[in-house]
Short mmCIF file of C-alpha atoms in Angstrom, two decimals:
data_model
loop_
_atom_site.label_atom_id
_atom_site.label_comp_id
_atom_site.label_asym_id
_atom_site.label_seq_id
_atom_site.Cartn_x
_atom_site.Cartn_y
_atom_site.Cartn_z
CA MET D 9 -59.12 -136.63 -193.21
CA THR D 10 -58.75 -137.77 -189.62
CA SER D 11 -61.86 -138.29 -187.52
CA PRO D 12 -62.70 -136.29 -184.39
CA LEU D 13 -62.14 -137.96 -181.04
CA PHE D 14 -65.36 -136.55 -179.62
CA GLY D 15 -68.65 -135.42 -181.10
CA ILE D 16 -70.77 -133.35 -178.71
CA VAL D 17 -74.47 -132.56 -178.98
CA ALA D 18 -75.44 -129.62 -176.74
CA ASP D 19 -78.87 -128.09 -176.25
CA ASP D 20 -77.71 -124.48 -175.90
CA LEU D 21 -74.69 -122.33 -176.71
CA THR D 22 -73.58 -122.03 -173.10
CA GLY D 23 -73.39 -125.80 -172.77
CA ALA D 24 -71.67 -126.15 -176.13
CA MET D 25 -69.01 -123.62 -175.22
CA ASP D 26 -68.56 -124.98 -171.69
CA SER D 27 -68.06 -128.59 -172.77
CA ALA D 28 -65.87 -127.85 -175.81
CA GLY D 29 -63.90 -125.27 -173.83
CA ALA D 30 -63.33 -127.75 -171.02
CA MET D 31 -61.90 -130.25 -173.50
CA ALA D 32 -59.73 -127.58 -175.13
CA THR D 33 -58.27 -126.79 -171.71
CA HIS D 34 -56.83 -130.30 -171.64
CA GLY D 35 -55.08 -130.05 -174.97
CA LEU D 36 -57.76 -131.07 -177.47
CA SER D 37 -58.55 -128.82 -180.42
CA ALA D 38 -62.26 -128.01 -180.32
CA GLU D 39 -64.81 -126.24 -182.49
CA VAL D 40 -68.46 -125.37 -181.94
CA LEU D 41 -70.55 -125.38 -185.10
CA LEU D 42 -73.21 -122.67 -185.21
CA GLN D 43 -74.32 -122.81 -188.83
CA GLY D 44 -73.53 -125.10 -191.74
CA ASP D 45 -71.03 -127.97 -191.70
CA LEU D 46 -67.44 -128.46 -190.67
CA ASP D 47 -64.89 -126.95 -193.06
CA LEU D 48 -63.24 -130.11 -194.35
CA SER D 49 -60.48 -128.12 -196.08
CA ARG D 50 -58.90 -127.44 -192.68
CA THR D 51 -57.40 -129.79 -190.12
CA THR D 52 -60.14 -131.73 -188.39
CA PRO D 53 -60.48 -130.72 -184.73
CA ASP D 54 -60.31 -133.32 -181.98
CA VAL D 55 -63.69 -132.17 -180.72
CA VAL D 56 -66.68 -131.14 -182.84
CA CYS D 57 -69.67 -129.75 -180.97
CA ILE D 58 -73.06 -128.97 -182.47
CA ASN D 59 -75.38 -126.58 -180.66
CA THR D 60 -78.99 -127.56 -181.36
CA GLN D 61 -80.35 -124.61 -179.30
CA SER D 62 -83.21 -126.94 -178.42
CA ARG D 63 -83.67 -126.41 -174.69
CA LEU D 64 -86.69 -124.16 -175.13
CA MET D 65 -88.07 -125.86 -178.24
CA SER D 66 -91.07 -128.16 -178.10
CA GLU D 67 -90.10 -131.74 -177.35
CA ARG D 68 -90.84 -132.80 -180.92
CA GLN D 69 -88.65 -130.03 -182.35
CA ALA D 70 -85.87 -130.85 -179.89
CA VAL D 71 -85.89 -134.53 -180.85
CA ARG D 72 -85.69 -133.64 -184.53
CA ALA D 73 -82.79 -131.24 -183.95
CA VAL D 74 -80.83 -133.68 -181.79
CA THR D 75 -81.39 -136.55 -184.20
CA GLY D 76 -80.03 -134.47 -187.06
CA ALA D 77 -77.02 -133.30 -185.06
CA THR D 78 -76.17 -136.83 -183.95
CA ARG D 79 -76.29 -138.09 -187.52
CA ARG D 80 -74.02 -135.26 -188.66
CA LEU D 81 -71.44 -136.15 -186.02
CA LEU D 82 -71.61 -139.83 -186.89
CA SER D 83 -71.02 -138.95 -190.55
CA LEU D 84 -67.76 -137.29 -189.47
CA GLY D 85 -66.64 -140.54 -187.86
CA CYS D 86 -66.47 -139.23 -184.28
CA ALA D 87 -64.87 -141.89 -182.08
CA ARG D 88 -67.15 -141.10 -179.16
CA LEU D 89 -70.45 -139.26 -178.83
CA TYR D 90 -71.08 -137.03 -175.85
CA LYS D 91 -74.55 -135.71 -175.05
CA LYS D 92 -74.13 -132.49 -173.12
CA ILE D 93 -76.95 -132.11 -170.61
CA ASP D 94 -77.60 -129.27 -168.23
CA SER D 95 -75.97 -129.76 -164.84
CA THR D 96 -79.33 -128.89 -163.26
CA LEU D 97 -81.34 -131.11 -165.63
CA ARG D 98 -83.17 -128.32 -167.42
CA GLY D 99 -84.48 -128.92 -170.91
CA HIS D 100 -85.65 -132.11 -172.62
CA VAL D 101 -83.04 -134.30 -170.94
CA GLY D 102 -84.76 -137.67 -171.38
CA ALA D 103 -86.18 -137.04 -174.84
CA GLU D 104 -82.88 -135.73 -176.21
CA LEU D 105 -80.88 -138.56 -174.67
CA THR D 106 -83.29 -141.07 -176.21
CA ALA D 107 -83.02 -139.33 -179.59
CA THR D 108 -79.22 -139.47 -179.43
CA LEU D 109 -79.23 -143.17 -178.60
CA GLN D 110 -81.71 -144.02 -181.34
CA ALA D 111 -79.82 -142.01 -183.95
CA ALA D 112 -76.61 -143.77 -182.92
CA GLY D 113 -78.28 -147.18 -183.09
CA THR D 114 -77.53 -148.12 -179.50
CA ALA D 115 -79.50 -148.49 -176.29
CA ARG D 116 -77.14 -147.78 -173.42
CA ALA D 117 -75.39 -144.76 -171.99
CA PHE D 118 -73.60 -143.53 -168.89
CA VAL D 119 -75.02 -140.39 -167.27
CA CYS D 120 -73.31 -137.98 -164.86
CA PRO D 121 -74.68 -134.41 -164.67
CA ALA D 122 -72.43 -133.49 -161.72
CA PHE D 123 -70.05 -130.54 -162.03
CA PRO D 124 -68.42 -130.26 -158.59
CA GLU D 125 -66.32 -127.23 -159.50
CA MET D 126 -69.58 -125.34 -160.11
CA GLY D 127 -71.33 -126.64 -157.00
CA ARG D 128 -73.35 -129.36 -158.78
CA THR D 129 -73.01 -132.76 -157.11
CA THR D 130 -74.85 -136.08 -157.08
CA ARG D 131 -75.15 -138.42 -154.13
CA GLY D 132 -77.52 -141.37 -154.05
CA GLY D 133 -78.68 -140.26 -157.48
CA LEU D 134 -79.92 -136.95 -156.04
CA LEU D 135 -78.69 -133.73 -157.64
CA HIS D 136 -77.64 -130.89 -155.34
CA VAL D 137 -76.72 -127.28 -156.12
CA GLU D 138 -74.37 -125.78 -153.54
CA GLY D 139 -75.53 -128.43 -151.07
CA GLN D 140 -79.26 -127.87 -151.59
CA ALA D 141 -81.63 -130.28 -153.30
CA LEU D 142 -82.18 -129.16 -156.89
CA THR D 143 -85.92 -128.68 -156.48
CA VAL D 144 -85.54 -125.87 -153.92
CA THR D 145 -82.96 -123.88 -155.91
CA ARG D 146 -83.40 -121.07 -158.42
CA GLU D 147 -82.04 -123.32 -161.17
CA GLY D 148 -84.59 -126.00 -160.39
CA ASN D 149 -87.38 -123.45 -160.62
CA ASP D 150 -86.40 -121.85 -163.92
CA PRO D 151 -89.64 -120.25 -165.24
CA PHE D 152 -89.09 -121.72 -168.70
CA SER D 153 -87.63 -125.08 -167.75
CA ALA D 154 -88.54 -125.92 -164.16
CA VAL D 155 -87.32 -129.29 -162.87
CA GLY D 156 -89.71 -131.01 -160.50
CA GLU D 157 -87.44 -133.91 -159.62
CA ALA D 158 -84.05 -133.93 -157.87
CA SER D 159 -83.44 -137.64 -158.47
CA VAL D 160 -81.59 -138.20 -161.73
CA VAL D 161 -82.73 -141.82 -161.71
CA ARG D 162 -86.42 -141.01 -161.26
CA LEU D 163 -86.31 -138.16 -163.77
CA LEU D 164 -84.86 -140.44 -166.45
CA GLN D 165 -87.37 -143.15 -165.58
CA GLN D 166 -90.15 -140.62 -166.09
CA GLN D 167 -88.75 -139.20 -169.33
CA THR D 168 -87.47 -142.33 -171.10
CA GLY D 169 -88.60 -145.89 -171.61
CA TYR D 170 -85.27 -147.27 -170.42
CA ASN D 171 -84.26 -149.18 -167.31
CA ILE D 172 -82.08 -147.02 -165.05
CA GLY D 173 -79.33 -148.07 -162.64
CA LEU D 174 -77.05 -146.20 -160.25
CA VAL D 175 -73.34 -146.39 -159.48
CA PRO D 176 -73.42 -145.00 -155.92
CA LEU D 177 -70.81 -142.78 -154.36
CA GLU D 178 -69.51 -145.64 -152.22
CA ASP D 179 -68.37 -147.48 -155.35
CA VAL D 180 -66.88 -144.36 -156.93
CA GLU D 181 -64.81 -143.71 -153.82
CA GLN D 182 -63.38 -147.24 -154.05
CA GLY D 183 -61.98 -146.54 -157.51
CA GLY D 184 -62.38 -147.45 -161.15
CA ASP D 185 -62.55 -151.22 -160.69
CA ALA D 186 -65.48 -150.89 -158.30
CA VAL D 187 -67.22 -148.57 -160.76
CA VAL D 188 -66.82 -151.08 -163.58
CA ASP D 189 -67.95 -153.98 -161.38
CA ARG D 190 -71.13 -152.13 -160.45
CA ALA D 191 -71.75 -151.02 -164.03
CA GLU D 192 -71.33 -154.57 -165.32
CA THR D 193 -73.83 -155.84 -162.75
CA LEU D 194 -76.35 -153.16 -163.75
CA LEU D 195 -75.92 -153.76 -167.48
CA ALA D 196 -76.20 -157.53 -167.04
CA GLY D 197 -79.41 -156.92 -165.09
CA GLY D 198 -80.98 -155.10 -168.02
CA CYS D 199 -80.19 -151.47 -167.26
CA ASN D 200 -79.83 -149.21 -170.29
CA LEU D 201 -78.83 -145.98 -168.57
CA VAL D 202 -76.25 -146.01 -165.80
CA VAL D 203 -76.33 -142.91 -163.58
CA MET D 204 -73.11 -142.19 -161.68
CA ASP D 205 -72.60 -140.27 -158.43
CA ALA D 206 -69.84 -137.69 -157.97
CA THR D 207 -69.15 -134.97 -155.42
CA SER D 208 -65.57 -134.01 -156.28
CA ARG D 209 -63.25 -133.50 -159.23
CA GLU D 210 -61.39 -136.64 -158.19
CA HIS D 211 -64.63 -138.62 -158.51
CA MET D 212 -65.08 -137.28 -162.04
CA ILE D 213 -61.59 -138.43 -163.01
CA THR D 214 -62.28 -141.87 -161.52
CA LEU D 215 -65.46 -142.17 -163.58
CA ALA D 216 -63.80 -140.89 -166.75
CA SER D 217 -60.95 -143.37 -166.36
CA ALA D 218 -63.39 -146.25 -165.92
CA LEU D 219 -65.37 -145.16 -168.96
CA GLY D 220 -62.24 -144.70 -171.04
CA ASN D 221 -60.82 -148.09 -170.13
CA SER D 222 -63.94 -150.26 -170.24
CA TYR D 223 -66.62 -148.39 -172.21
CA SER D 224 -64.68 -146.35 -174.74
CA LYS D 225 -67.35 -146.52 -177.45
CA ASP D 226 -70.45 -145.99 -175.32
CA LEU D 227 -72.42 -142.77 -175.23
CA VAL D 228 -71.76 -140.55 -172.22
CA ALA D 229 -74.19 -137.83 -171.14
CA GLY D 230 -73.18 -135.20 -168.66
CA SER D 231 -72.01 -131.74 -167.78
CA ALA D 232 -68.97 -129.78 -168.88
CA GLY D 233 -67.30 -131.23 -165.80
CA MET D 234 -67.52 -134.76 -167.17
CA ALA D 235 -66.41 -133.52 -170.59
CA ALA D 236 -63.29 -132.06 -168.97
CA ALA D 237 -62.59 -135.29 -167.11
CA LEU D 238 -62.92 -137.39 -170.27
CA ALA D 239 -60.54 -135.06 -172.12
CA LYS D 240 -58.01 -135.12 -169.30
CA VAL D 241 -58.02 -138.92 -169.25
CA ARG D 242 -57.87 -139.10 -173.05
CA LYS D 243 -54.79 -136.87 -173.14
CA LYS D 244 -52.98 -138.37 -170.15
CA GLU D 245 -50.43 -140.04 -172.41
CA THR D 246 -49.32 -136.63 -173.70
CA ALA D 247 -48.46 -133.34 -172.05
CA ASP D 248 -51.55 -131.86 -170.43
CA THR D 249 -51.56 -128.20 -171.43
CA GLY D 250 -53.72 -127.02 -168.54
CA ARG D 251 -55.03 -123.47 -168.51
CA GLN D 252 -52.63 -121.30 -170.44
CA ALA D 253 -51.84 -117.69 -169.66
CA MET D 254 -53.60 -115.54 -172.22
CA THR D 255 -52.17 -112.27 -173.49
CA ARG D 256 -54.73 -109.53 -173.91
CA PRO D 257 -54.74 -108.01 -177.42
CA ALA D 258 -54.53 -104.25 -177.81
CA GLY D 259 -57.81 -102.39 -178.07
CA SER D 260 -61.15 -102.22 -176.34
CA PHE D 261 -63.22 -105.09 -175.03
CA VAL D 262 -67.00 -105.01 -174.92
CA ILE D 263 -68.70 -106.85 -172.06
CA ILE D 264 -72.33 -107.76 -172.67
CA SER D 265 -74.14 -108.93 -169.56
CA GLY D 266 -77.48 -110.07 -170.91
CA SER D 267 -78.40 -112.25 -167.96
CA LEU D 268 -81.27 -111.02 -165.81
CA HIS D 269 -79.92 -112.80 -162.74
CA PRO D 270 -79.25 -110.27 -159.93
CA ALA D 271 -75.77 -111.77 -159.51
CA SER D 272 -74.87 -110.62 -163.03
CA TYR D 273 -75.65 -107.02 -162.11
CA GLU D 274 -73.48 -107.29 -159.01
CA GLN D 275 -70.65 -108.81 -161.05
CA VAL D 276 -70.65 -105.82 -163.40
CA GLN D 277 -70.64 -103.41 -160.46
CA GLN D 278 -67.77 -105.26 -158.81
CA PHE D 279 -65.77 -105.31 -162.03
CA SER D 280 -66.31 -101.58 -162.56
CA ARG D 281 -64.83 -100.83 -159.13
CA SER D 282 -61.56 -102.50 -160.08
CA SER D 283 -61.19 -101.22 -163.65
CA SER D 284 -61.73 -98.20 -165.86
CA VAL D 285 -64.56 -99.82 -167.80
CA LYS D 286 -67.30 -97.48 -169.01
CA LEU D 287 -70.74 -98.61 -167.89
CA VAL D 288 -73.68 -98.39 -170.29
CA PRO D 289 -76.80 -99.46 -168.38
CA VAL D 290 -79.93 -100.32 -170.35
CA SER D 291 -83.56 -100.36 -169.24
CA ALA D 292 -85.26 -103.63 -170.18
CA GLU D 293 -88.63 -101.93 -169.89
CA ALA D 294 -87.56 -99.28 -172.40
CA VAL D 295 -86.29 -101.98 -174.77
CA LEU D 296 -89.67 -103.71 -174.75
CA GLN D 297 -91.40 -100.39 -175.45
CA SER D 298 -89.04 -98.87 -178.02
CA PRO D 299 -86.20 -101.24 -179.00
CA HIS D 300 -84.98 -99.31 -182.06
CA ARG D 301 -84.62 -96.00 -180.22
CA VAL D 302 -82.84 -97.58 -177.26
CA ALA D 303 -80.52 -99.55 -179.56
CA LEU D 304 -79.43 -96.40 -181.40
CA THR D 305 -78.69 -94.63 -178.12
CA THR D 306 -76.81 -97.62 -176.73
CA VAL D 307 -74.69 -98.02 -179.88
CA ARG D 308 -73.80 -94.32 -179.77
CA ASP D 309 -72.77 -94.41 -176.11
CA ALA D 310 -70.74 -97.59 -176.55
CA ALA D 311 -69.03 -96.32 -179.72
CA ASP D 312 -68.04 -93.08 -177.98
CA ALA D 313 -66.49 -95.04 -175.12
CA VAL D 314 -64.54 -97.33 -177.46
CA ALA D 315 -63.34 -94.34 -179.48
CA GLY D 316 -61.97 -92.95 -176.22
CA GLY D 317 -59.96 -96.13 -175.66
CA HIS D 318 -62.16 -97.57 -172.94
CA ASP D 319 -63.56 -101.02 -172.34
CA VAL D 320 -67.36 -100.98 -172.26
CA ALA D 321 -69.89 -102.94 -170.20
CA LEU D 322 -73.46 -103.16 -171.49
CA PHE D 323 -75.87 -104.46 -168.87
CA TRP D 324 -79.41 -104.29 -167.55
CA ARG D 325 -80.21 -101.71 -164.91
CA LYS D 326 -80.56 -102.84 -161.31
CA PRO D 327 -83.00 -105.78 -161.19
CA LYS D 328 -85.47 -104.10 -158.83
CA SER D 329 -86.15 -101.47 -161.50
CA LEU D 330 -87.16 -104.07 -164.08
CA PRO D 331 -90.83 -104.70 -164.81
CA ALA D 332 -92.52 -107.54 -162.97
CA LEU D 333 -92.60 -109.67 -166.10
CA LEU D 334 -88.81 -109.99 -165.85
CA GLN D 335 -88.73 -110.72 -162.14
CA GLY D 336 -90.05 -114.26 -162.04
CA ALA D 337 -93.71 -113.50 -162.77
CA PRO D 338 -95.16 -115.25 -165.83
CA PHE D 339 -93.80 -113.68 -168.99
CA THR D 340 -93.83 -114.53 -172.65
CA ARG D 341 -91.19 -116.16 -174.79
CA VAL D 342 -91.54 -113.24 -177.22
CA SER D 343 -90.45 -110.84 -174.48
CA VAL D 344 -87.42 -112.94 -173.62
CA GLN D 345 -86.37 -113.20 -177.27
CA ALA D 346 -86.69 -109.43 -177.63
CA ILE D 347 -84.57 -108.90 -174.52
CA ALA D 348 -81.91 -111.40 -175.59
CA GLY D 349 -81.84 -110.15 -179.18
CA PHE D 350 -81.38 -106.53 -178.18
CA PHE D 351 -77.68 -106.78 -177.39
CA GLY D 352 -77.09 -108.72 -180.59
CA SER D 353 -78.46 -105.82 -182.61
CA VAL D 354 -76.39 -103.37 -180.57
CA LEU D 355 -73.17 -105.29 -181.21
CA ALA D 356 -73.94 -105.55 -184.92
CA GLY D 357 -74.27 -101.77 -185.03
CA LEU D 358 -71.19 -101.18 -182.91
CA ILE D 359 -68.79 -103.26 -185.01
CA LEU D 360 -69.77 -101.23 -188.06
CA GLN D 361 -68.34 -98.17 -186.31
CA GLN D 362 -65.46 -99.45 -184.20
CA ASP D 363 -62.89 -102.25 -184.24
CA LEU D 364 -62.94 -104.34 -181.07
CA ALA D 365 -60.18 -106.38 -179.44
CA GLY D 366 -62.53 -108.84 -177.80
CA LEU D 367 -65.98 -109.66 -176.52
CA VAL D 368 -67.20 -111.06 -173.20
CA VAL D 369 -70.81 -112.30 -173.09
CA VAL D 370 -72.80 -113.30 -169.99
CA GLY D 371 -76.07 -115.15 -170.55
CA GLY D 372 -76.75 -118.09 -172.86
CA GLU D 373 -79.69 -116.61 -174.77
CA THR D 374 -77.76 -113.38 -175.23
CA ALA D 375 -74.69 -115.23 -176.50
CA GLN D 376 -76.78 -117.07 -179.08
CA MET D 377 -78.26 -113.83 -180.37
CA VAL D 378 -74.86 -112.10 -180.39
CA VAL D 379 -73.11 -114.73 -182.52
CA LYS D 380 -76.11 -114.79 -184.84
CA ALA D 381 -76.01 -111.01 -185.20
CA VAL D 382 -72.33 -110.98 -186.21
CA GLY D 383 -72.78 -113.85 -188.67
CA ALA D 384 -70.46 -116.32 -186.96
CA THR D 385 -70.62 -119.87 -188.37
CA SER D 386 -68.34 -121.55 -185.82
CA ILE D 387 -66.22 -120.83 -182.77
CA GLU D 388 -62.76 -122.31 -182.24
CA LEU D 389 -62.23 -122.90 -178.52
CA LEU D 390 -58.92 -121.96 -176.93
CA GLY D 391 -59.65 -123.25 -173.45
CA GLU D 392 -61.01 -121.72 -170.26
CA VAL D 393 -60.15 -118.67 -168.22
CA ARG D 394 -61.42 -120.76 -165.30
CA PRO D 395 -63.91 -123.65 -165.06
CA GLY D 396 -67.17 -122.66 -166.71
CA ILE D 397 -65.70 -119.60 -168.46
CA PRO D 398 -64.58 -120.71 -171.95
CA THR D 399 -62.66 -118.56 -174.41
CA GLY D 400 -62.46 -118.81 -178.17
#
């Protein structure tokens, strides 16, 4: 069997899909493993991604999961390891990066969390979201994984025992040779982790080219944006497929918007104004009080809509109607799991009654519960509809 070109360790399903999907967009075959091992009876994909779902684990559990995933990828002979990290530094970034390095038997890596196409940029080692310092954004104040530091360098210094260096934007703008020169100086000076600035897609390509030419075996940690850049550079000698037009299959699609972000509600409303989708709103408060009853009602309403030939959107009612525990006030992990798991149980019931043409899921926790509910063991990535929206 041939060996994969890339082995990715991601800490949640959203990141796994984003990074593998970004690579698939540039012509690499990619698969996300959800349960079990790679099916060796089939052609080995260019990219194998393991989702450890460790972002909200304890640090000890996360380290154990990442160590195991890294060893599995090494056993497959992956030519390069890629540690997917959140573009806003949520989760156990330092601990998981350290675990990956130790499992791989190395002590240096290149780190670039920037994803300019999604508004995440780094300048002077500081991470910005849509031009604002990370620490003042919603992402930086996630109730389950708040990030108290906008400096990637300082955060890694705090979370690892490694020496950290920075390739500043000025070097990146000068091109790949300047990037390599700076990296060599930092490595020679004892740096283990080299953080790299980027504020544009062109910067990402410059960094990926430098890494591909001079550090092809070293661990890279970053966002889906860096994953895409590495794949584009890796495939430059062949035809770059780009984003392919996708033909919609016949039948009904089910859209599950499990995110509690107000923007998700507005997206569903906007979509409904430009399509004939049937809306099935759900009360999160009712789910917490009587999940079984609400699930039965939701399955019935969705099944009726599908039987009538309609697409269906399942989503939470307008955010202001949700209980305070879902609006940023302290709330329990049990509540969040119940909320995320609800739509998984609904989909499991729905597919017993109706055949579906496709599924669109918004919200990482929801996606994890949905694939678990339907018994999926892996997802083959086809590419992206647009950056950050993978399809498989």
